[in-house]
Amino acid sequence: MPKYHSPLMEFKYKFIMDEKLLSKYLEYAGTEEALAVLFVKKNINKAKGYWVDISDCRRYDMSKDDLHFRFVNGGLYKRKIKPQYPPKSAFTVNGKFEEREYYLAIRAITWETAHRDIELQKRKRVKAVNFKITGVSYDKNRGNKNYFRSDAPQEIKALADNLSDRTNPLWDRAVAYVNKPEFVYKIKKIQIG
């Protein structure tokens, strides 16, 4: 750092150089817990104005959507500590605002503040608002006796009469109409309190 510096320059230097916080946040951001927090915020309106503390969760591993959970349990804590965010000017270099770095820093600061606030409240034995969310993922075509979808042309549906004979040239088109598993995800139950 230069010999003469303003408080803003010091802030920029201290904040931007806090690689440890960013590294810890990025490690957390890829976890199941981080996804569970997003899931809770998406599905519980009451979570606004609260920190979300996940105690247990389990995703549907085979789902393509990261926000498909079998269950998420935890608590909501009122936000008592407000995060201290840097000014956008601290992320403006040569007149160009570094938007990605700024929002990454904001998320890291919010995450750190949430964990600190929750921990302090737990030490003071503050009661959280408990929640449980259960979801279900199922194949909506399970139990369907038809080999082909209902929108298949009649000549393709007729191929189902003899599935062991694949010599008919229609089979090239028919595979597009096969009833495949189609998974649907729904929230089954939300309990708060």
Tab-separated table of C-alpha atoms in Angstrom:
chain	number	residue	atom	x	y	z
A	1	MET	CA	0.000	0.000	0.000
A	2	PRO	CA	1.366	3.516	-0.769
A	3	LYS	CA	2.742	5.627	2.062
A	4	TYR	CA	-0.063	8.220	1.756
A	5	HIS	CA	-3.551	6.841	1.485
A	6	SER	CA	-7.085	7.921	2.141
A	7	PRO	CA	-9.494	5.968	4.380
A	8	LEU	CA	-11.372	4.894	1.225
A	9	MET	CA	-8.170	3.516	-0.303
A	10	GLU	CA	-7.506	1.654	2.929
A	11	PHE	CA	-11.037	0.267	2.859
A	12	LYS	CA	-10.649	-0.829	-0.762
A	13	TYR	CA	-7.349	-2.501	0.011
A	14	LYS	CA	-8.608	-4.226	3.169
A	15	PHE	CA	-11.849	-5.366	1.587
A	16	ILE	CA	-10.646	-6.457	-1.821
A	17	MET	CA	-7.703	-8.267	-0.274
A	18	ASP	CA	-9.915	-10.289	2.100
A	19	GLU	CA	-9.451	-13.395	-0.013
A	20	LYS	CA	-10.000	-15.679	2.992
A	21	LEU	CA	-13.639	-14.571	3.347
A	22	LEU	CA	-14.290	-14.888	-0.388
A	23	SER	CA	-12.668	-18.320	-0.459
A	24	LYS	CA	-14.742	-19.563	2.489
A	25	TYR	CA	-17.922	-18.157	0.947
A	26	LEU	CA	-17.236	-19.739	-2.466
A	27	GLU	CA	-16.648	-23.084	-0.766
A	28	TYR	CA	-19.981	-22.708	1.077
A	29	ALA	CA	-21.863	-21.533	-2.051
A	30	GLY	CA	-21.382	-24.941	-3.669
A	31	THR	CA	-22.854	-26.889	-0.756
A	32	GLU	CA	-26.222	-28.550	-0.265
A	33	GLU	CA	-26.796	-26.189	2.686
A	34	ALA	CA	-26.475	-23.122	0.443
A	35	LEU	CA	-29.025	-24.613	-1.964
A	36	ALA	CA	-31.314	-25.412	0.970
A	37	VAL	CA	-31.219	-21.740	2.064
A	38	LEU	CA	-32.300	-20.686	-1.443
A	39	PHE	CA	-35.022	-23.350	-1.382
A	40	VAL	CA	-36.382	-22.009	1.937
A	41	LYS	CA	-36.331	-18.398	0.727
A	42	LYS	CA	-38.207	-19.460	-2.406
A	43	ASN	CA	-40.882	-21.448	-0.552
A	44	ILE	CA	-41.447	-19.650	2.765
A	45	ASN	CA	-42.613	-16.038	2.472
A	46	LYS	CA	-42.001	-15.545	6.191
A	47	ALA	CA	-38.247	-16.028	5.591
A	48	LYS	CA	-38.021	-12.401	4.415
A	49	GLY	CA	-36.283	-10.381	7.125
A	50	TYR	CA	-34.893	-13.540	8.745
A	51	TRP	CA	-31.633	-15.449	8.579
A	52	VAL	CA	-32.149	-19.074	7.534
A	53	ASP	CA	-30.345	-21.696	9.645
A	54	ILE	CA	-30.445	-25.186	8.113
A	55	SER	CA	-30.293	-28.069	10.593
A	56	ASP	CA	-30.903	-30.976	8.190
A	57	CYS	CA	-31.725	-31.481	4.527
A	58	ARG	CA	-31.646	-34.020	1.745
A	59	ARG	CA	-31.858	-33.401	-1.988
A	60	TYR	CA	-33.179	-35.648	-4.725
A	61	ASP	CA	-29.766	-36.576	-6.110
A	62	MET	CA	-31.081	-37.769	-9.466
A	63	SER	CA	-33.023	-34.566	-10.150
A	64	LYS	CA	-31.702	-32.119	-12.720
A	65	ASP	CA	-32.949	-29.244	-10.551
A	66	ASP	CA	-30.689	-28.424	-7.577
A	67	LEU	CA	-33.687	-27.098	-5.643
A	68	HIS	CA	-35.556	-30.396	-5.457
A	69	PHE	CA	-35.350	-31.468	-1.813
A	70	ARG	CA	-36.897	-34.453	-0.046
A	71	PHE	CA	-36.891	-32.320	3.103
A	72	VAL	CA	-35.340	-29.220	4.647
A	73	ASN	CA	-35.491	-28.557	8.398
A	74	GLY	CA	-34.179	-25.544	10.265
A	75	GLY	CA	-34.918	-22.275	11.975
A	76	LEU	CA	-35.492	-18.645	11.114
A	77	TYR	CA	-33.700	-15.983	13.167
A	78	LYS	CA	-34.702	-12.320	13.079
A	79	ARG	CA	-31.953	-10.231	11.483
A	80	LYS	CA	-30.385	-8.252	14.313
A	81	ILE	CA	-26.990	-7.421	12.805
A	82	LYS	CA	-27.023	-5.498	9.561
A	83	PRO	CA	-24.253	-6.268	7.055
A	84	GLN	CA	-21.823	-3.423	6.353
A	85	TYR	CA	-21.415	-3.258	2.598
A	86	PRO	CA	-18.645	-1.400	0.800
A	87	PRO	CA	-19.534	1.464	-1.506
A	88	LYS	CA	-19.709	0.641	-5.205
A	89	SER	CA	-16.881	3.100	-5.747
A	90	ALA	CA	-14.574	0.609	-4.003
A	91	PHE	CA	-15.201	-1.690	-6.970
A	92	THR	CA	-14.716	0.882	-9.682
A	93	VAL	CA	-11.346	0.546	-11.364
A	94	ASN	CA	-10.314	3.097	-14.014
A	95	GLY	CA	-13.936	4.227	-14.278
A	96	LYS	CA	-15.267	0.697	-14.825
A	97	PHE	CA	-17.571	-0.826	-12.191
A	98	GLU	CA	-16.601	-4.444	-11.432
A	99	GLU	CA	-20.181	-5.706	-10.996
A	100	ARG	CA	-19.407	-9.425	-10.609
A	101	GLU	CA	-16.771	-8.833	-7.922
A	102	TYR	CA	-19.034	-6.383	-6.110
A	103	TYR	CA	-22.023	-8.743	-5.900
A	104	LEU	CA	-19.791	-11.652	-4.942
A	105	ALA	CA	-18.394	-9.511	-2.111
A	106	ILE	CA	-21.933	-8.506	-1.042
A	107	ARG	CA	-22.996	-12.155	-0.878
A	108	ALA	CA	-19.867	-13.099	1.095
A	109	ILE	CA	-20.455	-10.281	3.601
A	110	THR	CA	-24.141	-11.231	3.949
A	111	TRP	CA	-23.203	-14.880	4.515
A	112	GLU	CA	-20.613	-14.000	7.154
A	113	THR	CA	-23.016	-11.618	8.913
A	114	ALA	CA	-25.782	-14.229	8.931
A	115	HIS	CA	-23.537	-16.847	10.511
A	116	ARG	CA	-22.228	-14.408	13.125
A	117	ASP	CA	-25.746	-13.157	13.980
A	118	ILE	CA	-27.201	-16.682	14.210
A	119	GLU	CA	-24.320	-17.839	16.413
A	120	LEU	CA	-24.757	-14.868	18.779
A	121	GLN	CA	-28.495	-15.497	19.017
A	122	LYS	CA	-27.935	-19.190	19.714
A	123	ARG	CA	-25.520	-18.317	22.530
A	124	LYS	CA	-28.170	-16.024	24.021
A	125	ARG	CA	-30.681	-18.900	23.676
A	126	VAL	CA	-32.941	-16.934	21.335
A	127	LYS	CA	-35.697	-19.240	20.081
A	128	ALA	CA	-35.803	-19.654	16.335
A	129	VAL	CA	-39.008	-20.003	14.334
A	130	ASN	CA	-38.670	-23.652	13.319
A	131	PHE	CA	-39.691	-24.899	9.899
A	132	LYS	CA	-39.975	-28.181	8.036
A	133	ILE	CA	-40.507	-28.453	4.313
A	134	THR	CA	-41.069	-31.783	2.591
A	135	GLY	CA	-41.184	-32.297	-1.135
A	136	VAL	CA	-41.883	-35.197	-3.396
A	137	SER	CA	-40.555	-36.149	-6.812
A	138	TYR	CA	-42.390	-38.795	-8.790
A	139	ASP	CA	-42.707	-40.190	-12.285
A	140	LYS	CA	-46.059	-39.025	-13.579
A	141	ASN	CA	-45.961	-41.799	-16.205
A	142	ARG	CA	-45.455	-44.547	-13.623
A	143	GLY	CA	-48.153	-47.163	-13.979
A	144	ASN	CA	-49.051	-45.981	-17.483
A	145	LYS	CA	-49.872	-49.150	-19.432
A	146	ASN	CA	-49.446	-47.488	-22.845
A	147	TYR	CA	-46.036	-47.947	-24.456
A	148	PHE	CA	-46.476	-44.817	-26.594
A	149	ARG	CA	-47.687	-41.348	-25.616
A	150	SER	CA	-51.304	-40.410	-26.372
A	151	ASP	CA	-50.227	-37.919	-29.082
A	152	ALA	CA	-48.490	-40.635	-31.152
A	153	PRO	CA	-49.982	-41.290	-34.608
A	154	GLN	CA	-52.199	-44.385	-34.787
A	155	GLU	CA	-49.771	-46.309	-37.036
A	156	ILE	CA	-47.027	-45.848	-34.408
A	157	LYS	CA	-49.364	-46.874	-31.559
A	158	ALA	CA	-50.066	-50.079	-33.537
A	159	LEU	CA	-46.365	-51.024	-33.145
A	160	ALA	CA	-47.054	-51.656	-29.426
A	161	ASP	CA	-48.994	-54.809	-30.399
A	162	ASN	CA	-45.677	-56.576	-31.082
A	163	LEU	CA	-42.809	-54.809	-29.273
A	164	SER	CA	-40.333	-57.615	-30.038
A	165	ASP	CA	-40.560	-56.944	-33.817
A	166	ARG	CA	-38.376	-53.904	-34.524
A	167	THR	CA	-38.139	-54.478	-38.279
A	168	ASN	CA	-40.832	-51.962	-39.206
A	169	PRO	CA	-39.217	-48.760	-40.600
A	170	LEU	CA	-41.693	-46.726	-38.496
A	171	TRP	CA	-39.581	-47.532	-35.429
A	172	ASP	CA	-37.145	-44.773	-36.468
A	173	ARG	CA	-39.944	-42.257	-35.820
A	174	ALA	CA	-41.648	-44.248	-33.052
A	175	VAL	CA	-38.860	-43.865	-30.489
A	176	ALA	CA	-39.735	-40.170	-30.214
A	177	TYR	CA	-43.204	-41.124	-28.919
A	178	VAL	CA	-42.206	-43.691	-26.264
A	179	ASN	CA	-43.652	-42.984	-22.814
A	180	LYS	CA	-40.504	-42.157	-20.843
A	181	PRO	CA	-40.295	-41.388	-17.160
A	182	GLU	CA	-41.320	-37.772	-16.579
A	183	PHE	CA	-40.478	-36.585	-13.108
A	184	VAL	CA	-42.554	-33.934	-11.389
A	185	TYR	CA	-41.564	-32.154	-8.181
A	186	LYS	CA	-44.045	-30.731	-5.686
A	187	ILE	CA	-43.905	-29.283	-2.212
A	188	LYS	CA	-45.826	-31.752	-0.078
A	189	LYS	CA	-45.933	-29.907	3.250
A	190	ILE	CA	-44.631	-26.739	4.924
A	191	GLN	CA	-44.708	-26.480	8.718
A	192	ILE	CA	-43.717	-23.259	10.460
A	193	GLY	CA	-43.486	-22.771	14.217
